[in-house]
PDB file of C-alpha atoms in Angstrom:
ATOM      1  CA  MET A   1       3.159   2.343 -12.791  1.00  0.00           C
ATOM      2  CA  LEU A   2       5.774  -0.303 -13.332  1.00  0.00           C
ATOM      3  CA  LEU A   3       4.739  -3.874 -12.683  1.00  0.00           C
ATOM      4  CA  ASP A   4       7.636  -4.759 -10.419  1.00  0.00           C
ATOM      5  CA  SER A   5       8.031  -5.921  -6.849  1.00  0.00           C
ATOM      6  CA  GLN A   6       9.110  -2.474  -5.659  1.00  0.00           C
ATOM      7  CA  THR A   7       5.838  -0.968  -6.887  1.00  0.00           C
ATOM      8  CA  GLY A   8       3.759  -3.496  -4.959  1.00  0.00           C
ATOM      9  CA  VAL A   9       5.798  -3.059  -1.800  1.00  0.00           C
ATOM     10  CA  GLY A  10       5.556   0.718  -2.125  1.00  0.00           C
ATOM     11  CA  VAL A  11       1.766   0.707  -2.474  1.00  0.00           C
ATOM     12  CA  TYR A  12       1.449  -1.846   0.338  1.00  0.00           C
ATOM     13  CA  GLN A  13       3.706   0.186   2.660  1.00  0.00           C
ATOM     14  CA  PHE A  14       1.732   3.333   1.864  1.00  0.00           C
ATOM     15  CA  ILE A  15      -1.502   1.541   2.822  1.00  0.00           C
ATOM     16  CA  VAL A  16      -0.015   0.114   6.020  1.00  0.00           C
ATOM     17  CA  ASP A  17       1.297   3.539   7.043  1.00  0.00           C
ATOM     18  CA  ARG A  18      -2.145   5.078   6.501  1.00  0.00           C
ATOM     19  CA  LEU A  19      -3.831   2.186   8.352  1.00  0.00           C
ATOM     20  CA  GLU A  20      -1.536   2.790  11.316  1.00  0.00           C
ATOM     21  CA  GLY A  21      -2.691   6.409  11.399  1.00  0.00           C
ATOM     22  CA  ARG A  22      -6.301   5.348  10.993  1.00  0.00           C
ATOM     23  CA  ARG A  23      -5.913   2.708  13.713  1.00  0.00           C
ATOM     24  CA  ARG A  24      -5.090   5.384  16.243  1.00  0.00           C
ATOM     25  CA  GLU A  25      -8.004   7.559  15.069  1.00  0.00           C
ATOM     26  CA  GLU A  26     -10.766   5.195  13.953  1.00  0.00           C
ATOM     27  CA  TYR A  27     -10.148   1.887  15.678  1.00  0.00           C
ATOM     28  CA  PRO A  28      -9.918   2.939  19.334  1.00  0.00           C
ATOM     29  CA  ASP A  29     -12.237   0.193  20.554  1.00  0.00           C
ATOM     30  CA  GLY A  30     -10.324  -2.702  19.070  1.00  0.00           C
ATOM     31  CA  ARG A  31      -7.960  -3.933  16.466  1.00  0.00           C
ATOM     32  CA  GLU A  32     -10.169  -6.391  14.594  1.00  0.00           C
ATOM     33  CA  ALA A  33     -11.159  -4.044  11.736  1.00  0.00           C
ATOM     34  CA  TYR A  34      -7.589  -2.762  11.471  1.00  0.00           C
ATOM     35  CA  GLU A  35      -6.206  -6.291  11.371  1.00  0.00           C
ATOM     36  CA  ASP A  36      -8.725  -7.268   8.685  1.00  0.00           C
ATOM     37  CA  ASP A  37      -7.670  -4.312   6.507  1.00  0.00           C
ATOM     38  CA  TRP A  38      -3.975  -4.970   7.143  1.00  0.00           C
ATOM     39  CA  THR A  39      -4.368  -8.658   6.277  1.00  0.00           C
ATOM     40  CA  ALA A  40      -6.207  -7.800   3.054  1.00  0.00           C
ATOM     41  CA  ALA A  41      -3.424  -5.401   1.996  1.00  0.00           C
ATOM     42  CA  HIS A  42      -0.714  -7.891   2.946  1.00  0.00           C
ATOM     43  CA  ASP A  43      -2.385 -10.725   1.045  1.00  0.00           C
ATOM     44  CA  LEU A  44      -2.825  -8.557  -2.057  1.00  0.00           C
ATOM     45  CA  GLU A  45       0.812  -7.449  -2.000  1.00  0.00           C
ATOM     46  CA  LYS A  46       1.988 -11.041  -1.570  1.00  0.00           C
ATOM     47  CA  SER A  47      -0.181 -12.237  -4.470  1.00  0.00           C
ATOM     48  CA  TYR A  48       1.008  -9.299  -6.567  1.00  0.00           C
ATOM     49  CA  ALA A  49       4.660 -10.179  -5.889  1.00  0.00           C
ATOM     50  CA  GLU A  50       3.976 -13.801  -6.828  1.00  0.00           C
ATOM     51  CA  ALA A  51       2.345 -12.701 -10.106  1.00  0.00           C
ATOM     52  CA  VAL A  52       5.315 -10.448 -10.926  1.00  0.00           C
ATOM     53  CA  HIS A  53       7.732 -13.272 -10.150  1.00  0.00           C
ATOM     54  CA  ALA A  54       5.680 -15.667 -12.312  1.00  0.00           C
ATOM     55  CA  GLN A  55       5.779 -13.083 -15.131  1.00  0.00           C
ATOM     56  CA  ASP A  56       1.979 -12.910 -15.235  1.00  0.00           C
ATOM     57  CA  PRO A  57       1.387  -9.230 -16.093  1.00  0.00           C
ATOM     58  CA  ASP A  58      -2.407  -9.528 -16.403  1.00  0.00           C
ATOM     59  CA  THR A  59      -2.768 -10.882 -12.864  1.00  0.00           C
ATOM     60  CA  ALA A  60      -0.137  -8.472 -11.538  1.00  0.00           C
ATOM     61  CA  GLU A  61      -1.942  -5.503 -13.078  1.00  0.00           C
ATOM     62  CA  HIS A  62      -5.274  -6.657 -11.644  1.00  0.00           C
ATOM     63  CA  LEU A  63      -3.791  -7.102  -8.150  1.00  0.00           C
ATOM     64  CA  LEU A  64      -1.984  -3.764  -8.325  1.00  0.00           C
ATOM     65  CA  GLN A  65      -5.296  -2.133  -9.199  1.00  0.00           C
ATOM     66  CA  GLU A  66      -6.853  -3.759  -6.127  1.00  0.00           C
ATOM     67  CA  LEU A  67      -4.026  -2.371  -3.993  1.00  0.00           C
ATOM     68  CA  MET A  68      -4.550   1.049  -5.543  1.00  0.00           C
ATOM     69  CA  ASN A  69      -8.266   0.800  -4.758  1.00  0.00           C
ATOM     70  CA  MET A  70      -7.326   0.192  -1.126  1.00  0.00           C
ATOM     71  CA  ALA A  71      -5.065   3.261  -1.262  1.00  0.00           C
ATOM     72  CA  ALA A  72      -7.779   5.425  -2.888  1.00  0.00           C
ATOM     73  CA  PRO A  73      -9.090   6.991   0.345  1.00  0.00           C
ATOM     74  CA  TRP A  74      -5.704   8.708   0.715  1.00  0.00           C
ATOM     75  CA  ARG A  75      -5.375   9.881  -2.902  1.00  0.00           C
ATOM     76  CA  ASN A  76      -4.680  13.464  -1.764  1.00  0.00           C
ATOM     77  CA  HIS A  77      -1.882  12.386   0.581  1.00  0.00           C
ATOM     78  CA  PRO A  78       1.495  13.661  -0.676  1.00  0.00           C
ATOM     79  CA  HIS A  79       2.992  10.166  -0.518  1.00  0.00           C
ATOM     80  CA  HIS A  80       0.169   8.402  -2.340  1.00  0.00           C
ATOM     81  CA  PRO A  81       1.673   6.057  -4.977  1.00  0.00           C
ATOM     82  CA  ASP A  82       0.000   8.018  -7.778  1.00  0.00           C
ATOM     83  CA  ASN A  83       2.101  10.980  -6.668  1.00  0.00           C
ATOM     84  CA  ASP A  84       5.443   9.200  -7.111  1.00  0.00           C
ATOM     85  CA  THR A  85       8.210  11.117  -8.784  1.00  0.00           C
ATOM     86  CA  GLU A  86       9.208  10.314 -12.344  1.00  0.00           C
ATOM     87  CA  GLY A  87      11.642   7.435 -12.394  1.00  0.00           C
ATOM     88  CA  GLY A  88      11.325   6.693  -8.702  1.00  0.00           C
ATOM     89  CA  HIS A  89       9.189   6.785  -5.628  1.00  0.00           C
ATOM     90  CA  GLN A  90       8.781   9.613  -3.164  1.00  0.00           C
ATOM     91  CA  PRO A  91      10.067   8.613   0.237  1.00  0.00           C
ATOM     92  CA  ASP A  92       7.560   8.778   3.056  1.00  0.00           C
ATOM     93  CA  ASP A  93       9.073  11.071   5.648  1.00  0.00           C
ATOM     94  CA  THR A  94       6.592   9.722   8.207  1.00  0.00           C
ATOM     95  CA  VAL A  95       8.478   6.409   8.137  1.00  0.00           C
ATOM     96  CA  PRO A  96      11.571   6.317  10.351  1.00  0.00           C
ATOM     97  CA  GLY A  97      14.746   6.024   8.306  1.00  0.00           C
ATOM     98  CA  SER A  98      13.258   7.293   5.055  1.00  0.00           C
ATOM     99  CA  ARG A  99      14.691  10.333   3.368  1.00  0.00           C
ATOM    100  CA  PRO A 100      12.558  13.151   1.972  1.00  0.00           C
TER     101      PRO A 100
END
């Protein structure tokens, strides 16, 4: 995967979309666990973007790997970042306004 801001945002958005689905299914009694997971993903993506902007590829790669570890439970999902198309990202048709 490219170490650019778009990659980090794409992985982060994938995680958030899956967390939203999980929130409805697995967090019916409260939002605390969901909010903890969301905050962790958001913080990682922010740190990743800062590392990319600072041109620190070692840190960026490490943070991207952490984001990918968060996305691992959904590896078989068709929009998982590992399943991106060559030269671009697959749009997530579950997100309003995206194009398949």
